[in-house]
Tab-separated table of C-alpha atoms and ligand atoms in Angstrom:
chain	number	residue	atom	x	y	z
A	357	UNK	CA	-139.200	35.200	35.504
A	358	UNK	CA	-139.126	33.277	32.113
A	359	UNK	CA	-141.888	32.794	29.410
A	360	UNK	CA	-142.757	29.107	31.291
A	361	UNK	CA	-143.722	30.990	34.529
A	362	UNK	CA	-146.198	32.757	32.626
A	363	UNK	CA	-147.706	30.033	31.285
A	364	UNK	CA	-147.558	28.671	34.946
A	365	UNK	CA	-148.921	31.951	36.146
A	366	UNK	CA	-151.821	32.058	33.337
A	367	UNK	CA	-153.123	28.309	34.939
A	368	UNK	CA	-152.793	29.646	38.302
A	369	UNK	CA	-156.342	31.873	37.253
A	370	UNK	CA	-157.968	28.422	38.314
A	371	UNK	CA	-156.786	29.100	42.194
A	372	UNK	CA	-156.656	32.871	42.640
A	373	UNK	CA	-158.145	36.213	41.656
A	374	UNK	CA	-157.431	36.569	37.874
A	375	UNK	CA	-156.321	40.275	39.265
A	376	UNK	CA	-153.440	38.505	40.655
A	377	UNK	CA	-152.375	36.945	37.849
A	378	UNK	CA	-152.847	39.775	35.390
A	379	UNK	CA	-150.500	41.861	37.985
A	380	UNK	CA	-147.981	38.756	38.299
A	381	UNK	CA	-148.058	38.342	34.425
A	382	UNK	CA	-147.538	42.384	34.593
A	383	UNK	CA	-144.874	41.922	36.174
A	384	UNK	CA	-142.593	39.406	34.815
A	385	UNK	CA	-143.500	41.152	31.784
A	386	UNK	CA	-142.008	44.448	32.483
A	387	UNK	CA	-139.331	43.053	34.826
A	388	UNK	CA	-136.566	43.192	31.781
A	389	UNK	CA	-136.771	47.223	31.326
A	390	UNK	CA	-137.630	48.023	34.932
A	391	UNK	CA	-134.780	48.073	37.736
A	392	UNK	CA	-137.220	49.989	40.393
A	393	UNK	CA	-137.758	47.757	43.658
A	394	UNK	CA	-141.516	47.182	43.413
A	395	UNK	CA	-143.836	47.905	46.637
A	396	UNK	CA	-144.268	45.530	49.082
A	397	UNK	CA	-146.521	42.387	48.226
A	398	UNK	CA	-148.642	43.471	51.035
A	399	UNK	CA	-149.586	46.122	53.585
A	400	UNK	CA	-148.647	44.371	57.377
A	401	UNK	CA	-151.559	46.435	59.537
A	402	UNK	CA	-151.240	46.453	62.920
A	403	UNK	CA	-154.423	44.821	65.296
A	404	UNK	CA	-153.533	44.901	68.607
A	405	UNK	CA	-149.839	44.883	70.552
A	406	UNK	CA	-147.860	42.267	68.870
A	407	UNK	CA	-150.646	40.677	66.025
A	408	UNK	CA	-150.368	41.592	62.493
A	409	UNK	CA	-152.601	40.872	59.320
A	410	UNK	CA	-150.717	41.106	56.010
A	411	UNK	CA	-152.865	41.782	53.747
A	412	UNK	CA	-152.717	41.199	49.822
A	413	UNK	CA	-152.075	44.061	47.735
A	414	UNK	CA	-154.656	45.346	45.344
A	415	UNK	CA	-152.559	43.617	42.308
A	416	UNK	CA	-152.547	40.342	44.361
A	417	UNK	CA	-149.006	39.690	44.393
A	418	UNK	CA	-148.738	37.800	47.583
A	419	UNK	CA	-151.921	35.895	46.365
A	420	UNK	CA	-153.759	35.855	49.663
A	421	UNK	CA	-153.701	37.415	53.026
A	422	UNK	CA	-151.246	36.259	55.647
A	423	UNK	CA	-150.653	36.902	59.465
A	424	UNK	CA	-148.294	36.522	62.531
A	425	UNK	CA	-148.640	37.053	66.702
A	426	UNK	CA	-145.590	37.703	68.117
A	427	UNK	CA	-145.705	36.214	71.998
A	428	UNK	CA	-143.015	36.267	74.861
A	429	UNK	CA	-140.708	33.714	73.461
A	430	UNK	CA	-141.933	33.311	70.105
A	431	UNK	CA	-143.538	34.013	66.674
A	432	UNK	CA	-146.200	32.225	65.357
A	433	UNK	CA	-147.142	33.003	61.027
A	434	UNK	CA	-150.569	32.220	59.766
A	435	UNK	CA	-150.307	30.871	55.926
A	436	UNK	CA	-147.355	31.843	53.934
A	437	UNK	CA	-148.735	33.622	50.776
A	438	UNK	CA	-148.682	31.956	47.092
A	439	UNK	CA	-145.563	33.984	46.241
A	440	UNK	CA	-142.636	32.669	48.314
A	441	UNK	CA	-140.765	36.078	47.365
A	442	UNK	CA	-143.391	38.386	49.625
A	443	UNK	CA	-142.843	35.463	52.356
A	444	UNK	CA	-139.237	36.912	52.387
A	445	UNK	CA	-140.742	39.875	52.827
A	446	UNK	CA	-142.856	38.877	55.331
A	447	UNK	CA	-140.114	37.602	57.463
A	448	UNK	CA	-138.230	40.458	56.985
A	449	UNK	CA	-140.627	42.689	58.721
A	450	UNK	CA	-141.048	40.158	61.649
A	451	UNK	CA	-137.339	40.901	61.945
A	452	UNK	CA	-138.024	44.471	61.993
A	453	UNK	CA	-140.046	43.978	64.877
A	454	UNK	CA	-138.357	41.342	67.152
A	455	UNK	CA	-135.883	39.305	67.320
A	456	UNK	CA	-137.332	36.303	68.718
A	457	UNK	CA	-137.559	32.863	67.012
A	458	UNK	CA	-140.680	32.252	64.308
A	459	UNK	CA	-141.630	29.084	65.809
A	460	UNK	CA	-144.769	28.222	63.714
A	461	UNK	CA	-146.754	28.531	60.388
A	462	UNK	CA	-150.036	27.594	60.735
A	463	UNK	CA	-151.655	26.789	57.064
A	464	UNK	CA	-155.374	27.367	57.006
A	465	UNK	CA	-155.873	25.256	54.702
A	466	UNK	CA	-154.121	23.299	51.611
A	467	UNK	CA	-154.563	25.440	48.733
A	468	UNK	CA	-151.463	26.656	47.191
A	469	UNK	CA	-152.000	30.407	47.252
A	470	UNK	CA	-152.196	29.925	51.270
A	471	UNK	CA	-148.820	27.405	51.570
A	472	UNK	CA	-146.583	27.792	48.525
A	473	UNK	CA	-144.406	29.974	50.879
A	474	UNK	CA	-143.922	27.402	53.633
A	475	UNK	CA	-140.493	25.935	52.328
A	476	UNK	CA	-139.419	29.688	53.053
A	477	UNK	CA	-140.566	29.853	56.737
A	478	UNK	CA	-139.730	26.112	57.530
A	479	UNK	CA	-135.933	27.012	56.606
A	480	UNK	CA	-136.884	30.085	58.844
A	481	UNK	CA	-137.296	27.509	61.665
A	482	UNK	CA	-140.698	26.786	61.946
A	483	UNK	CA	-143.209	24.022	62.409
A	484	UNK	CA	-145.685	23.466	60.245
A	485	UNK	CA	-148.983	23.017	61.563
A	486	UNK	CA	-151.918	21.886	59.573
A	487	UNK	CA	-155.550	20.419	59.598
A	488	UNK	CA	-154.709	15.942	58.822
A	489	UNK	CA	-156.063	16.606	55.717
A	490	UNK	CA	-154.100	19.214	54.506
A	491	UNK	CA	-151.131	16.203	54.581
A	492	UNK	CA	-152.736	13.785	52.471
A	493	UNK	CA	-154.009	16.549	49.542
A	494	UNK	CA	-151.297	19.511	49.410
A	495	UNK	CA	-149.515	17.599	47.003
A	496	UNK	CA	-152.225	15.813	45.271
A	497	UNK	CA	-155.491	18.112	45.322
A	498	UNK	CA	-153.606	21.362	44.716
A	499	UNK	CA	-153.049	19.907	41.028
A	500	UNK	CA	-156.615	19.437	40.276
A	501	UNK	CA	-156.836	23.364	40.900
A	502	UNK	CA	-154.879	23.948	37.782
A	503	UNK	CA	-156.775	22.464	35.828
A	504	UNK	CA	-157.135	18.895	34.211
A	505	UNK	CA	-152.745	19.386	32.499
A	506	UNK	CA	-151.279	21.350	35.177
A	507	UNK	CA	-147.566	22.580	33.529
A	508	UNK	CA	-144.619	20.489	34.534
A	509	UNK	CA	-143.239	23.522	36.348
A	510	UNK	CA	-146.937	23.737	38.707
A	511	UNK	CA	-146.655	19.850	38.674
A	512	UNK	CA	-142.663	20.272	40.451
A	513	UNK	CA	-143.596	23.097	42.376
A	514	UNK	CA	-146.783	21.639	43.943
A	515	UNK	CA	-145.426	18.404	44.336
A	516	UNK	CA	-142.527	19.771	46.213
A	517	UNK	CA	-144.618	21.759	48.972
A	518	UNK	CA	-143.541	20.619	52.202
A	519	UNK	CA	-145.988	18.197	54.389
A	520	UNK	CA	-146.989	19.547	57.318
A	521	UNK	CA	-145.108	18.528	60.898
A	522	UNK	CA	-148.342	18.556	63.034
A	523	UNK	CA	-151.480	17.440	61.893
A	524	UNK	CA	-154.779	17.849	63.703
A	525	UNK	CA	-158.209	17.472	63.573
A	526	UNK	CA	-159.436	18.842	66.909
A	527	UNK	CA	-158.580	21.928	68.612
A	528	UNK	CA	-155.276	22.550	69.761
A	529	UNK	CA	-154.092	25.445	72.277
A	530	UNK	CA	-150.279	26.518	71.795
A	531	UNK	CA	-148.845	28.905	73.968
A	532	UNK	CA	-145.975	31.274	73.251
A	533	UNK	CA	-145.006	31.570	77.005
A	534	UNK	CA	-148.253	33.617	78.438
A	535	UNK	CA	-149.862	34.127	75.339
A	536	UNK	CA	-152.801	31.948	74.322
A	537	UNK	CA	-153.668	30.853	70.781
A	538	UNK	CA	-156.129	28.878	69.386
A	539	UNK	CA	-156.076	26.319	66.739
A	540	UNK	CA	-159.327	24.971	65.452
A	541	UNK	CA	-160.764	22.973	62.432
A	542	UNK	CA	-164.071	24.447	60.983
A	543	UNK	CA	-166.042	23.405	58.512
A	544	UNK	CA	-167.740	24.246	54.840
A	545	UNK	CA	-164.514	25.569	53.026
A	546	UNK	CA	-162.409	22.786	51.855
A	547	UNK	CA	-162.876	20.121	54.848
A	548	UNK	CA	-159.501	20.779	56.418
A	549	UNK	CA	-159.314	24.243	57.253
A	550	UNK	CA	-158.434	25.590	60.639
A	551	UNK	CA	-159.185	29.029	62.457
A	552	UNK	CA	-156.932	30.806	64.511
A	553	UNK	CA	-157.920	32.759	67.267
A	554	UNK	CA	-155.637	35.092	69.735
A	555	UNK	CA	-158.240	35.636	72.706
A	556	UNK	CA	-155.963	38.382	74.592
A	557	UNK	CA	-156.744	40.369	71.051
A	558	UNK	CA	-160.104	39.520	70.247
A	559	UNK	CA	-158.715	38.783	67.168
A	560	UNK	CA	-159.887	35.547	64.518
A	561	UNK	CA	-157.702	34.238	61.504
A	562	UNK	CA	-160.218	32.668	59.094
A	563	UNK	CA	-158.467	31.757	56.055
A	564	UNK	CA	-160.576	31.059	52.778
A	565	UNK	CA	-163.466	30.625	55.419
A	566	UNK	CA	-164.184	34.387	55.562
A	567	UNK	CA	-163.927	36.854	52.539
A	568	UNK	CA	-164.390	40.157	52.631
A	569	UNK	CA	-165.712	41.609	49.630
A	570	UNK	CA	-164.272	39.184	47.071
A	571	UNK	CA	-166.118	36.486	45.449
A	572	UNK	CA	-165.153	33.249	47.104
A	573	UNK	CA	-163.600	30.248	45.307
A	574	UNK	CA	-165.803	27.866	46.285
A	575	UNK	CA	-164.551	24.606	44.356
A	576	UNK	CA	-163.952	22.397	47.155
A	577	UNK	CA	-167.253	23.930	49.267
A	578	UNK	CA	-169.715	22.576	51.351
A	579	UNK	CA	-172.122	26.043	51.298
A	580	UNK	CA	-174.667	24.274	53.924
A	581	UNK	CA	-171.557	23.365	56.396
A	582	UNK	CA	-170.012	26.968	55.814
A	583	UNK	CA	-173.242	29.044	56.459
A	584	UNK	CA	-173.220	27.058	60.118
A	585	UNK	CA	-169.608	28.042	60.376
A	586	UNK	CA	-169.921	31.621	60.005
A	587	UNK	CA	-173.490	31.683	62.115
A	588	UNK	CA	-171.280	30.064	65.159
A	589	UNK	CA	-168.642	32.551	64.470
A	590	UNK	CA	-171.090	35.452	64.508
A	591	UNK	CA	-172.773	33.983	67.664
A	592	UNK	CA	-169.420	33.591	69.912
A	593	UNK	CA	-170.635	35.822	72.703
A	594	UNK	CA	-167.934	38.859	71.527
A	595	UNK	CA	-167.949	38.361	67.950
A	596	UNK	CA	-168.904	42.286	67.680
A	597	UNK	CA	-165.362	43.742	69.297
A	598	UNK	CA	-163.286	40.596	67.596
A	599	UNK	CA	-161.641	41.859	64.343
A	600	UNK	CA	-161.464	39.163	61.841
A	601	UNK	CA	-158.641	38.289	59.414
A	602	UNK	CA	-160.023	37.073	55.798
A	603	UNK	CA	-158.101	35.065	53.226
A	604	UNK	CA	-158.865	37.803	50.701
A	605	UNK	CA	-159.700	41.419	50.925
A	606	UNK	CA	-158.876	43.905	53.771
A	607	UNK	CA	-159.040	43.543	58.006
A	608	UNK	CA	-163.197	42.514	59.039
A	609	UNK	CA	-165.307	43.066	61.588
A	610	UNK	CA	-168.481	40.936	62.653
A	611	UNK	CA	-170.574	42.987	60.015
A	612	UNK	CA	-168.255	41.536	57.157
A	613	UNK	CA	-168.875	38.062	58.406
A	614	UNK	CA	-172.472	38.706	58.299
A	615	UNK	CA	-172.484	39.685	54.640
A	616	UNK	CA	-170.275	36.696	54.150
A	617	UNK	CA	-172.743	34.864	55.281
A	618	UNK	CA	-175.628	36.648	53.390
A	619	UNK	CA	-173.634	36.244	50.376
A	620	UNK	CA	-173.328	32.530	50.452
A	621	UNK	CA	-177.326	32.639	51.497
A	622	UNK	CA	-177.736	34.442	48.839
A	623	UNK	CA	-176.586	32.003	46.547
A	624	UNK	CA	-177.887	29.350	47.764
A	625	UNK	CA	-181.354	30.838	47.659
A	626	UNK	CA	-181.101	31.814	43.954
A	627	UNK	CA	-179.589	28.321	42.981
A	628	UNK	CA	-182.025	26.343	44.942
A	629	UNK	CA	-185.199	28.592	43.545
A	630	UNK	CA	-183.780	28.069	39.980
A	631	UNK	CA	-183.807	24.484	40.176
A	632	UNK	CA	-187.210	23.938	42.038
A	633	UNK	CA	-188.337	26.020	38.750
A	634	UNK	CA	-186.769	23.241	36.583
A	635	UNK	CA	-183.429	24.634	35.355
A	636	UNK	CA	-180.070	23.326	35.263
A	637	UNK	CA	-176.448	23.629	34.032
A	638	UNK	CA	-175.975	26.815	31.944
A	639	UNK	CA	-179.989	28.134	31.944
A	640	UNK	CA	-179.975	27.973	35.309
A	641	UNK	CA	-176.908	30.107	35.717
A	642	UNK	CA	-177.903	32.752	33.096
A	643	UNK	CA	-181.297	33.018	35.082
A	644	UNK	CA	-179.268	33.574	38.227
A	645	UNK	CA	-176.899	35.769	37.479
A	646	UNK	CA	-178.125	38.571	36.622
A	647	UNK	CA	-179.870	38.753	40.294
A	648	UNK	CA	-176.809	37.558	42.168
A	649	UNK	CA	-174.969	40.132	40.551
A	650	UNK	CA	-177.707	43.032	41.798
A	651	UNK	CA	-177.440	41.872	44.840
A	652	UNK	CA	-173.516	41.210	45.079
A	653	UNK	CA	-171.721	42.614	41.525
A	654	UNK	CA	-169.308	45.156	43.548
A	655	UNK	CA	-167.417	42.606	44.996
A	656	UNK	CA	-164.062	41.777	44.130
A	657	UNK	CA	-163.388	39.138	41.021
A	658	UNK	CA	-167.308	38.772	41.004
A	659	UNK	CA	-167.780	38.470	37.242
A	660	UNK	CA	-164.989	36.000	37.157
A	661	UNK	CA	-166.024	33.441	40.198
A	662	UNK	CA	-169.737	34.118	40.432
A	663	UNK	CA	-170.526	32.011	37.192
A	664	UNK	CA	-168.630	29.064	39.052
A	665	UNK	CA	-170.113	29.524	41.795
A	666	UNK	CA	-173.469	28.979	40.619
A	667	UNK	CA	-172.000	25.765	39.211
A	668	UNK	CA	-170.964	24.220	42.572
A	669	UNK	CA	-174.015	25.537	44.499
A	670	UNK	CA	-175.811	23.636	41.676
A	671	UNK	CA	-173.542	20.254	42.037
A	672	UNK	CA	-174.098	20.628	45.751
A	673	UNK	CA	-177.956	21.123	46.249
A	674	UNK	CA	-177.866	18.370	43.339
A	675	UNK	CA	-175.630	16.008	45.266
A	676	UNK	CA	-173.042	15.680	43.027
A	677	UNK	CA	-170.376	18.046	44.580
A	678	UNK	CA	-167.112	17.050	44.144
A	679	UNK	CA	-165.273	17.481	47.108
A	680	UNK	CA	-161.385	16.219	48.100
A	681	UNK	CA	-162.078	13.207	50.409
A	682	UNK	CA	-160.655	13.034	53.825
A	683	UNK	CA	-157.425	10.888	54.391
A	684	UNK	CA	-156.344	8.238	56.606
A	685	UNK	CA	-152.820	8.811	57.953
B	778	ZN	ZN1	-157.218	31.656	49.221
């Protein structure tokens, strides 16, 4: 890539893991004098016969986690990475294991490091399926993640995603001939995000709802909405043998879904404590930190997105959260 992708890359900080973008930058950087083929974006692990989780590197490459279920006549993908080069990749490995037609992507949510790969698997020949939201802000709310100038080249790419081909806002059941999967909108992320869940293999997509380990961008949160989220999710009757797929960091069980939640609880607590003790804006988040990071400084990208974090949980208890506003078709 060119000196204007890494300026594009440097703004792209604002949406994922700064690790990502140090490795990406790493990259184009050394791409003149190196001719090696570089690993795969991702590691594909294996859950049960025929469901996959692709998970992110640990230099971030493919910018988030990613997924597919492979039924009798069909393959359906869950998000399509930030980096439409490791959704080749991704689709090269389906290939690898069958031949039938990928039928589906099903985005978890708008933001770009979860859809910027869909042009990819839409020319693969599939549908793509999204919360209604996702329709009205993938072109328009992803640019407000860049930052207030997004570059002309984030401004063409984003504005070029593709719009989804099936919107929903209630569940939605889609079977590849006997197998059974589960489409769902949830709550407390963005305000369109949607849950995927293959019942035959215990096994839960959560997108950006679940993160394992890594701090959570939290930008377009709604932390009281998400904390019933996860407690529903940790209450379904066999959360404890369901394996969960996060939007960042490796394959979870129930128990990483619990500190999720204790996590965001966390936060909440500190922020709301701080405030009842009369602080705000910057004092409040230099009183909090420290604490938040005792509690919480080993996870990934933590001294990078807990500061923010403490921000939004501040906007929200204040009521002043600024959160992308749900469209009418
Ligand atoms: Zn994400």
């Amino acid at each position: 890539m060119r000196q204007s992708s890494i300026a594009a890359l440097r703004l792209v900080g604002m949406l994922i893991r700064p690790a990502a973008v140090a490795a990406a930058l790493l990259a184009i950087q050394s791409s003149a004098t190196t001719v090696a083929p570089a690993a795969d974006p991702f590691t594909l692990t294996p859950i049960a016969p025929g469901v996959y989780a692709a998970i992110d590197g640990p230099a971030g490459r493919s910018g988030s986690n990613a997924g597919f279920v492979i039924g009798d006549d069909g393959v359906l993908v869950i998000d399509s990475f930030f980096d439409p080069e490791a959704t080749k990749v991704l689709i090269a490995d389906i290939r690898k294991l069958t031949p039938k037609p990928i039928r589906y992507v099903v985005n978890t949510h708008y933001h770009a490091d979860h859809v910027a790969g869909d042009a990819v698997l839409r020319a693969a020949g599939a549908i793509i399926i999204a919360h209604r939201n996702v329709r009205g802000w993938v072109r328009t709310e992803n640019l407000h993640l860049f930052g207030a100038h997004p570059s002309p080249r984030i401004a063409a790419m984003v504005t070029a995603l593709p719009l989804p081909d099936v919107t929903i806002d209630h569940d939605l059941t889609i079977w590849l001939g006997k197998r059974k999967i589960l489409i769902q909108p949830v709550l407390g992320h963005t305000g369109g995000d949607l849950i995927v869940t293959v019942p035959d293999a215990k096994t839960v997509y959560c997108g950006d709802i679940l993160w394992r380990h890594v701090s959570p961008n939290i930008i377009d949160g709604d932390v009281a909405s998400w904390l019933s989220t996860l407690a529903e999710m940790l209450h379904a009757t066999d959360a404890s043998d369901t394996t969960f797929v996060p939007g960042h960091g490796g394959v979870a069980t129930a128990r990483d879904v619990f500190d999720f939640q204790r996590y965001l609880g966390d936060l909440r607590a500190l922020v709301s404590r701080d405030r009842d003790r009369g602080l705000s804006a910057k004092a409040l988040i230099d009183a909090a930190l420290p604490e938040f990071a005792q509690l919480h400084g080993d996870w990934g990208s933590f001294a990078y997105f807990a500061p923010l974090e403490l921000g939004y949980m501040e906007d929200e208890l204040a009521g002043r959260k600024r959160r992308p506003q749900s469209v009418v078709d």
